[in-house]
PDB file of C-alpha atoms in Angstrom:
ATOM      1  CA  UNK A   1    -105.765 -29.276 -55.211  1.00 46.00           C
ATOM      2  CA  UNK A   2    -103.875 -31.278 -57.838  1.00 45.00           C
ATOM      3  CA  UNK A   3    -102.598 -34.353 -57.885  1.00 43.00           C
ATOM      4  CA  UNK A   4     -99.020 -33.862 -56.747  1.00 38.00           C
ATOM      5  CA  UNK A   5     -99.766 -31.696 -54.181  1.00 41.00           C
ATOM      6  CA  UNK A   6    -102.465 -34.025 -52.337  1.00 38.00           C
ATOM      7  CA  UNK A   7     -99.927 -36.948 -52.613  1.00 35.00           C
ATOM      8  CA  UNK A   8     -97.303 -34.756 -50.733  1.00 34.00           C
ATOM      9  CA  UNK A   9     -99.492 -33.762 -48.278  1.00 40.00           C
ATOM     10  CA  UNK A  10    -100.330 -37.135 -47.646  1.00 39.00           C
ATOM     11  CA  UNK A  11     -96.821 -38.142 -47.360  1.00 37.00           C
ATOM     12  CA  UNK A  12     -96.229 -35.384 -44.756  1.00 36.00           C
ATOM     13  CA  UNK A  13     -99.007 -36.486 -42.738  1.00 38.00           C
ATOM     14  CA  UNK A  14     -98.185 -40.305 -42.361  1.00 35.00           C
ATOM     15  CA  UNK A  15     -94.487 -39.274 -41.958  1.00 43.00           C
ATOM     16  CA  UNK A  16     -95.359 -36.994 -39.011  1.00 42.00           C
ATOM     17  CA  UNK A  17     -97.993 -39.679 -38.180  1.00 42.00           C
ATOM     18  CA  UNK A  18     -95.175 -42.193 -38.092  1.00 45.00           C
ATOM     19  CA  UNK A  19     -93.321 -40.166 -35.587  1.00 44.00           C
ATOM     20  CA  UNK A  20     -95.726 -40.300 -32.759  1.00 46.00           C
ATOM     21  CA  UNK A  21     -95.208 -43.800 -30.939  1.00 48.00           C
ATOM     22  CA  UNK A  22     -91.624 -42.604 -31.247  1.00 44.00           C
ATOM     23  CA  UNK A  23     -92.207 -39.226 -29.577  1.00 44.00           C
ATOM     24  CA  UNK A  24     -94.153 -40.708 -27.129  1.00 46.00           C
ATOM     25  CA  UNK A  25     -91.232 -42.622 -25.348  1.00 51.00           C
ATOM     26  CA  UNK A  26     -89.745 -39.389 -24.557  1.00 57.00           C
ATOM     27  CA  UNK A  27     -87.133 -38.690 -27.794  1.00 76.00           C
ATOM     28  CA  UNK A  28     -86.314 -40.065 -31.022  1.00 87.00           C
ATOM     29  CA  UNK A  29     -83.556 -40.689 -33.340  1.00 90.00           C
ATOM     30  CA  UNK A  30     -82.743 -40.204 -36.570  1.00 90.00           C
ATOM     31  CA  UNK A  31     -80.023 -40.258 -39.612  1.00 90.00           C
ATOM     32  CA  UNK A  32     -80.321 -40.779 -43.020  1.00 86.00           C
ATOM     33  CA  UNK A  33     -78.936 -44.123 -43.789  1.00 82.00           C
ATOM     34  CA  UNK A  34     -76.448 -44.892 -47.120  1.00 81.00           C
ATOM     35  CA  UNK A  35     -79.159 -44.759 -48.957  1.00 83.00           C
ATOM     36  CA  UNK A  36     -80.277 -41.342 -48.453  1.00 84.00           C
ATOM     37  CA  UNK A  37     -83.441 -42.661 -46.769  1.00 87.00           C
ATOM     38  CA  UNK A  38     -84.268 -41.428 -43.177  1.00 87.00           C
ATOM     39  CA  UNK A  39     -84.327 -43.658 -40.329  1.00 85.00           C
ATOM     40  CA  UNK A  40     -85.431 -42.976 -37.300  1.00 88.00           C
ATOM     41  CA  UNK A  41     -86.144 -44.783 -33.800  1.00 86.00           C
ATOM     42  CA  UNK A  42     -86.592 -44.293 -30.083  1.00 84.00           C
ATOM     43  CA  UNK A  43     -82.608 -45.469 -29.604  1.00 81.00           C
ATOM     44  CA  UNK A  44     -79.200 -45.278 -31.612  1.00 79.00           C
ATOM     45  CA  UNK A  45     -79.156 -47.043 -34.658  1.00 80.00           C
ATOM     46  CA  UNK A  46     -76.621 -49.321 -36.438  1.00 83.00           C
ATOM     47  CA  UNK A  47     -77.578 -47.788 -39.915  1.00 80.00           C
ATOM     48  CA  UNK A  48     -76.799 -44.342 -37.753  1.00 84.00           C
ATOM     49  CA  UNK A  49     -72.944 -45.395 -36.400  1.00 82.00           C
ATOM     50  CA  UNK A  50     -71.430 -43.493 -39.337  1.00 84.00           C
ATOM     51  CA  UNK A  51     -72.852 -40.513 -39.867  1.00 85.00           C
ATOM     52  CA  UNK A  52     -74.629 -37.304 -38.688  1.00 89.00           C
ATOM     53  CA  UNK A  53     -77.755 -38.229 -36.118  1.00 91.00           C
ATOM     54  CA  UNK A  54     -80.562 -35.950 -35.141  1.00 89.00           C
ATOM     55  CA  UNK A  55     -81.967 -35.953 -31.493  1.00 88.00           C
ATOM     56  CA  UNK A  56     -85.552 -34.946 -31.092  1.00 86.00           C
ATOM     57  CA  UNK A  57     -87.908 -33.759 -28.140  1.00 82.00           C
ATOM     58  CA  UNK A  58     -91.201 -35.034 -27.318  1.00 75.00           C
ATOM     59  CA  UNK A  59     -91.992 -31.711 -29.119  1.00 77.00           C
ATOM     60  CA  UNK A  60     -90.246 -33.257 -32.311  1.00 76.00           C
ATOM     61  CA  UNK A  61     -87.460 -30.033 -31.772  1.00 85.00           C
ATOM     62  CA  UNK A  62     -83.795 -30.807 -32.805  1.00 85.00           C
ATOM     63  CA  UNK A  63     -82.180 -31.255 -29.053  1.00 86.00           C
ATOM     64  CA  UNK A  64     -79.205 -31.824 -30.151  1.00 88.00           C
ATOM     65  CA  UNK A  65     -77.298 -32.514 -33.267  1.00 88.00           C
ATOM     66  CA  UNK A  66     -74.820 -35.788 -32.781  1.00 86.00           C
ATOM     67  CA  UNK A  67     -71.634 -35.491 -35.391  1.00 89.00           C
ATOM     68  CA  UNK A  68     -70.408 -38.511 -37.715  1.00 85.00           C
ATOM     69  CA  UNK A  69     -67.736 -40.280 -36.042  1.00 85.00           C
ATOM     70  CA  UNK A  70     -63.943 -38.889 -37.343  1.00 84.00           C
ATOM     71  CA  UNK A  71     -62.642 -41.381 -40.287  1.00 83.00           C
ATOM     72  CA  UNK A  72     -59.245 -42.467 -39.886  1.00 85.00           C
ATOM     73  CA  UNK A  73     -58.117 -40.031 -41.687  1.00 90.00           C
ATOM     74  CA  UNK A  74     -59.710 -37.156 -40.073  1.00 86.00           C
ATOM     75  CA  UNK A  75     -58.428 -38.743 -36.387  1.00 87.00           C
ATOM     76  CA  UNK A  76     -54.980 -38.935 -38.226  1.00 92.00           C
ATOM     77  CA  UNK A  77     -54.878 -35.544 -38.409  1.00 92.00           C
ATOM     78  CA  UNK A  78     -56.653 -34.497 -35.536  1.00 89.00           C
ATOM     79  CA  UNK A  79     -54.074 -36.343 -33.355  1.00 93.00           C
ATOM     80  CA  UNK A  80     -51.490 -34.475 -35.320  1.00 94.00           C
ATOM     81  CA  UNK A  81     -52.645 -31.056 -34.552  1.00 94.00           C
ATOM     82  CA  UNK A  82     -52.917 -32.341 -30.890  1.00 94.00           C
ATOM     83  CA  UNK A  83     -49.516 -33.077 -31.133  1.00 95.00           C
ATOM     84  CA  UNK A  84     -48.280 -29.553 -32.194  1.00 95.00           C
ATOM     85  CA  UNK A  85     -50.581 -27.893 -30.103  1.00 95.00           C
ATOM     86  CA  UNK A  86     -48.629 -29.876 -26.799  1.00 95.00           C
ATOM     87  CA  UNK A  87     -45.507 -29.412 -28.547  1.00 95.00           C
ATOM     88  CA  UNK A  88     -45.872 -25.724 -28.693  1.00 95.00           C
ATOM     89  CA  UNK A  89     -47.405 -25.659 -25.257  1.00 95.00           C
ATOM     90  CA  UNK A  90     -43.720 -27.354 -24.081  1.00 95.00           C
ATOM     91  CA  UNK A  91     -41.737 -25.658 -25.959  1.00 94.00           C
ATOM     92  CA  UNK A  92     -43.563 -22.157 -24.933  1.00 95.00           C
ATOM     93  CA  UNK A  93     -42.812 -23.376 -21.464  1.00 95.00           C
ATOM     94  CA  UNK A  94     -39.141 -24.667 -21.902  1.00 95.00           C
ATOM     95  CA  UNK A  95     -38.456 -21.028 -22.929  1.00 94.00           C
ATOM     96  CA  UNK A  96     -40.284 -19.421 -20.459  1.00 94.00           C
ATOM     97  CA  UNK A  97     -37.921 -21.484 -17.938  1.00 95.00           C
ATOM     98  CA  UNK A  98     -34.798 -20.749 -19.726  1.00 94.00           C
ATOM     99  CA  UNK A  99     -35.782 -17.277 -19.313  1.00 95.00           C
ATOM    100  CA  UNK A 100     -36.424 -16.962 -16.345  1.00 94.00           C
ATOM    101  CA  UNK A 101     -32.870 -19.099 -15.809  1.00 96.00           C
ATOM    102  CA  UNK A 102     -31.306 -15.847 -17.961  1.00 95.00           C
ATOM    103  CA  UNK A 103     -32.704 -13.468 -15.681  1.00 94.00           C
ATOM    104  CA  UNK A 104     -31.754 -15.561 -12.400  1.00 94.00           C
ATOM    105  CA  UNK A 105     -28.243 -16.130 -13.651  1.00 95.00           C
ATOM    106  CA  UNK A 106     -26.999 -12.534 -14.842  1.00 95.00           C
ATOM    107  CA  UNK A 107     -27.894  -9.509 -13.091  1.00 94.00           C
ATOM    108  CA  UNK A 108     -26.503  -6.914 -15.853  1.00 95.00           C
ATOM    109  CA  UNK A 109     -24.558  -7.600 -19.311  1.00 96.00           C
ATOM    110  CA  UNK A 110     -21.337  -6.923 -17.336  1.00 97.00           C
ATOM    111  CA  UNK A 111     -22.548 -10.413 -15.650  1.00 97.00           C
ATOM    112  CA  UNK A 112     -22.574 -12.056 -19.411  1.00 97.00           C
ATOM    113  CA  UNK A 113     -19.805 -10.583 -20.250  1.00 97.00           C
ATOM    114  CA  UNK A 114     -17.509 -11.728 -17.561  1.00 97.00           C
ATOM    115  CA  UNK A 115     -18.842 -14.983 -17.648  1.00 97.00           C
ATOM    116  CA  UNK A 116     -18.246 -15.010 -21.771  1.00 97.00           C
ATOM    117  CA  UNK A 117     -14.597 -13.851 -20.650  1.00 98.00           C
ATOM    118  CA  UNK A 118     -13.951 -17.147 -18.228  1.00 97.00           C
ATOM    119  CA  UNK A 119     -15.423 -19.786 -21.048  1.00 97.00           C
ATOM    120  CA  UNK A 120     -12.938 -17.985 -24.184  1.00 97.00           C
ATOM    121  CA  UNK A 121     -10.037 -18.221 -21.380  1.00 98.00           C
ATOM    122  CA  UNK A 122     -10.604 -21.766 -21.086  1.00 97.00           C
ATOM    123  CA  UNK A 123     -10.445 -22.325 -24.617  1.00 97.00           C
ATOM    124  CA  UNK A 124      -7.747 -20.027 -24.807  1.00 98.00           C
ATOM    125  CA  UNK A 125      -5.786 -22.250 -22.365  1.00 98.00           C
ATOM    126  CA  UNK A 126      -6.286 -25.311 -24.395  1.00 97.00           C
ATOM    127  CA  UNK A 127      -4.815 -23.349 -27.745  1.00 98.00           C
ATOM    128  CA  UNK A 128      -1.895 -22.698 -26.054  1.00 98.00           C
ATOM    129  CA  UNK A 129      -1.337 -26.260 -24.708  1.00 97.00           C
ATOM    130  CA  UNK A 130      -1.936 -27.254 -27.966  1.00 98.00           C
ATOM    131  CA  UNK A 131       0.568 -25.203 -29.080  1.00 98.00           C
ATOM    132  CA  UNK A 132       2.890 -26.470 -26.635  1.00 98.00           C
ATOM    133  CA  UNK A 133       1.930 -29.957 -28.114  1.00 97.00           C
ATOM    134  CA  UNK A 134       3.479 -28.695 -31.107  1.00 97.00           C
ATOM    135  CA  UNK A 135       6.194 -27.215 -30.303  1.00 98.00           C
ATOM    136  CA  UNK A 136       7.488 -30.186 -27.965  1.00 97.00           C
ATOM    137  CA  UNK A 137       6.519 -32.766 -30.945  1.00 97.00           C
ATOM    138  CA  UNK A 138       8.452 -30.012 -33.535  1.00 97.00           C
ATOM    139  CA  UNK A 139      11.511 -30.603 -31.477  1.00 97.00           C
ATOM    140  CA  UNK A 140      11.454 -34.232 -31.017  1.00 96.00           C
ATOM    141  CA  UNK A 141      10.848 -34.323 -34.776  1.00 96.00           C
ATOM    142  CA  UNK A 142      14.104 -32.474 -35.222  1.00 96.00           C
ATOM    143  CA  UNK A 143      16.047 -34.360 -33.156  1.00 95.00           C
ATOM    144  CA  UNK A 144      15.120 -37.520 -34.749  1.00 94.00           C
ATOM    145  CA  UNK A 145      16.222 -35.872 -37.890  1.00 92.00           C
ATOM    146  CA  UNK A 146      19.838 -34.621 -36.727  1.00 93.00           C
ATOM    147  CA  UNK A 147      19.704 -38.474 -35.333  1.00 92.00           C
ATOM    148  CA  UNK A 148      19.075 -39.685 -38.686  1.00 91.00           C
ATOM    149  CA  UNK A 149      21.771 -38.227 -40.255  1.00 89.00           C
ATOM    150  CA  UNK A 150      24.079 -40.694 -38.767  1.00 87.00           C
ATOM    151  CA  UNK A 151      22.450 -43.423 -41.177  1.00 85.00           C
ATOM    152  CA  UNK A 152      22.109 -41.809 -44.283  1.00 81.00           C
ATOM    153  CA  UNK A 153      24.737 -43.684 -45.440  1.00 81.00           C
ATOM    154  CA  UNK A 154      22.044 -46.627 -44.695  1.00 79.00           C
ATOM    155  CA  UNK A 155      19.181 -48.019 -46.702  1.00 79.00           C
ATOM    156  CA  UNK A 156      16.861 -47.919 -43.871  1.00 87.00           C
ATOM    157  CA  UNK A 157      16.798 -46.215 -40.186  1.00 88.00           C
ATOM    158  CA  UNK A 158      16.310 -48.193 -37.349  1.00 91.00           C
ATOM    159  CA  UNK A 159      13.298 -49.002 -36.351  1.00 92.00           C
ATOM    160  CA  UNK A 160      13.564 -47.013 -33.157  1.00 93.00           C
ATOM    161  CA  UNK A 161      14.316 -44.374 -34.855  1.00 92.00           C
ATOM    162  CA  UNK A 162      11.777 -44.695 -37.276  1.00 92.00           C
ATOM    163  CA  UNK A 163       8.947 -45.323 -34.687  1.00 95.00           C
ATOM    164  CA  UNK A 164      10.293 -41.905 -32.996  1.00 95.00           C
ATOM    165  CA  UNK A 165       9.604 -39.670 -36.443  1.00 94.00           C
ATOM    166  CA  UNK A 166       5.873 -41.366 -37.021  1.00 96.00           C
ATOM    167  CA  UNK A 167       5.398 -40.285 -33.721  1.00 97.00           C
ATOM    168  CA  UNK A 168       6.393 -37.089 -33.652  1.00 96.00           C
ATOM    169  CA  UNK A 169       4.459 -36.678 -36.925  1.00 97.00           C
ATOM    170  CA  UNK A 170       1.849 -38.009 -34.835  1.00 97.00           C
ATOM    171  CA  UNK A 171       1.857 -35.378 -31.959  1.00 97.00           C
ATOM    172  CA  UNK A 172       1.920 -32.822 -34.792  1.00 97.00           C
ATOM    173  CA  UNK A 173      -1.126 -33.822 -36.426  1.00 97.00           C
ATOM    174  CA  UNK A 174      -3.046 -34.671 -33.294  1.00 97.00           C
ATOM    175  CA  UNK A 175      -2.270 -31.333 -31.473  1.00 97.00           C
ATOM    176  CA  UNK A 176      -2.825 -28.894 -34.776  1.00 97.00           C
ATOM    177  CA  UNK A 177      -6.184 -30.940 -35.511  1.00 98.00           C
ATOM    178  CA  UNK A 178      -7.403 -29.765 -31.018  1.00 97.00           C
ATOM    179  CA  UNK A 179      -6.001 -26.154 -31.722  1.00 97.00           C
ATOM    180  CA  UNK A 180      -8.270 -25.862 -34.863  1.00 98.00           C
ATOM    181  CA  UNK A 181     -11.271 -27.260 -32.695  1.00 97.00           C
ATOM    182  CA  UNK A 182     -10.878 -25.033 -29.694  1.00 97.00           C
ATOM    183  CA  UNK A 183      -9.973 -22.022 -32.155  1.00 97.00           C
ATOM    184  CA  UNK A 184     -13.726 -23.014 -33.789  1.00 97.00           C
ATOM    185  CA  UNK A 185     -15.047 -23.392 -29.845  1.00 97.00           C
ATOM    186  CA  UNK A 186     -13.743 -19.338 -29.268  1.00 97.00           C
ATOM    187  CA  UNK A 187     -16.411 -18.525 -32.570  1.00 97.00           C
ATOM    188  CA  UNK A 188     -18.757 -20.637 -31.203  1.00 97.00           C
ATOM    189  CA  UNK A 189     -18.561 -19.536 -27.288  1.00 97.00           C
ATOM    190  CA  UNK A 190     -18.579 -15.868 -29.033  1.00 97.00           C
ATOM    191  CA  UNK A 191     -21.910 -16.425 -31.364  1.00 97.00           C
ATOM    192  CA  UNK A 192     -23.397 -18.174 -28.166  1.00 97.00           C
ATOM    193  CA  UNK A 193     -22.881 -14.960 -25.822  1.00 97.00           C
ATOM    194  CA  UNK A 194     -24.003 -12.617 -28.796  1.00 97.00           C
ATOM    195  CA  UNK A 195     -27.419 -14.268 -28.893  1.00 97.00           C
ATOM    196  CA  UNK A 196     -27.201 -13.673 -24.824  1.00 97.00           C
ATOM    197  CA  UNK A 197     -27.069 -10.559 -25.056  1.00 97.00           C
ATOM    198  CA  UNK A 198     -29.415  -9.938 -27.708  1.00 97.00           C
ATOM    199  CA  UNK A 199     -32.199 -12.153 -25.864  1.00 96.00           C
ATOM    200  CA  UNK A 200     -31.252 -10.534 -22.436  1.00 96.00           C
ATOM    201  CA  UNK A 201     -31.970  -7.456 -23.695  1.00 95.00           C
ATOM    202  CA  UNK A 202     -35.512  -8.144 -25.399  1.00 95.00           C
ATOM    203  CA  UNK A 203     -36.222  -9.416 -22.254  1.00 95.00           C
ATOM    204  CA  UNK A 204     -35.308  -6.265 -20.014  1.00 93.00           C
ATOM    205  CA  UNK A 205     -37.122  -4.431 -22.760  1.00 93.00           C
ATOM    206  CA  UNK A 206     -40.532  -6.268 -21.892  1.00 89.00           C
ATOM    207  CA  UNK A 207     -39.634  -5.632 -18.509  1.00 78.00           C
ATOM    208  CA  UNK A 208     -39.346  -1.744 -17.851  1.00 63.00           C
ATOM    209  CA  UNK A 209     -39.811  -1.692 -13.932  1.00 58.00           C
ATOM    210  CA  UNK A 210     -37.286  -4.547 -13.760  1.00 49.00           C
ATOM    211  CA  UNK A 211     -35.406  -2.646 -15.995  1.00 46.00           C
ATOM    212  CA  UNK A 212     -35.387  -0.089 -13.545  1.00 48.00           C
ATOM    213  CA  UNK A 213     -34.518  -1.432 -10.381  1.00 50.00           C
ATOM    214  CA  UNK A 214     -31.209  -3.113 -12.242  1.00 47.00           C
TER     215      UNK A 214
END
């Protein structure tokens, strides 16, 4: 046997011969430390906190293997796939409420329909008292007018009168600016019931025998 070989043999031995007061209290553990070297002892280690750690049997068998601790890093984004995964898990939930709310709440889409009728009437009602708005402010606008013609001779109105045109102007402005809102409200109300429909029906299409009995 050559030189190299005997001296590995021998290393093997005392190594294994090393192990044996360990072994004999039962198990053993061990890492290898920064170094690269490998520790081992009959407890947990401090050279062993940060990194991978080998428990052995009496037998000297790998029992079980005991990971590195997470770096910050690593727990960073651990907690941030934790986070998805339960905001997911809510969200999944929150729909499978409103769901079953949809199903609950409308019978047929002649239910959704009739109930998208009654929220465009109120808007509709709004429009039109905006529009009366208007029309009232229109004519108090024109009466100032004819009113002012009595002072055009006149470097300035009075300030009555004056007060009654900016406000006028005022009602104008502040009843067109509602009608275009609640005009925008009858698109919105519209796209919302569109999207109730379409989502009713994907759900009456998972849903054959409820389908059915509707």
């Amino acid at each position: 046997m050559n030189r190299i070989a005997l001296t590995l043999k021998r290393g093997l031995f005392l190594s294994a011969a090393g192990l044996l007061p360990l072994l004999a209290h039962g198990q053993i553990y061990t890492c290898k430390d920064a170094a690269g070297r490998t520790v081992t002892a009959d407890h947990p280690m401090p050279e062993c906190s940060d990194r991978k750690v080998l428990e052995l049997s009496k037998a000297g068998m790998v029992k079980r293997e005991i990971p590195a601790p997470l770096t910050t890093e690593q727990k960073r984004q651990q907690q941030a796939l934790e986070d998805k995964r339960r905001a997911e898990v809510a969200a999944e939930e929150q729909q499978h409420q409103q769901d079953r709310a949809l199903l609950s709440r409308y019978r047929s889409e002649a239910d959704i329909e009739s109930s998208r009728r009654y929220y465009l009437s109120l808007s509709q009602d709004l429009i039109k008292r905006d529009q009366v708005g208007i029309d009232d402010a229109k004519y108090q606008l024109k009466t100032a007018y004819t009113e002012a013609e009595f002072y055009k001779h006149r470097k300035t109105l009075p300030a009555s009168l004056r007060n009654k045109i900016d406000e006028a102007n005022r009602d104008i402005a502040y009843n067109q600016k509602n009608m275009v809102d609640h005009q925008a409200e009858l698109g919105r109300i519209n796209g919302k019931f569109d999207e109730t429909v379409k989502h009713y029906r994907e759900l009456m299409s998972a849903m054959p025998e409820a389908q059915a009995s509707r």
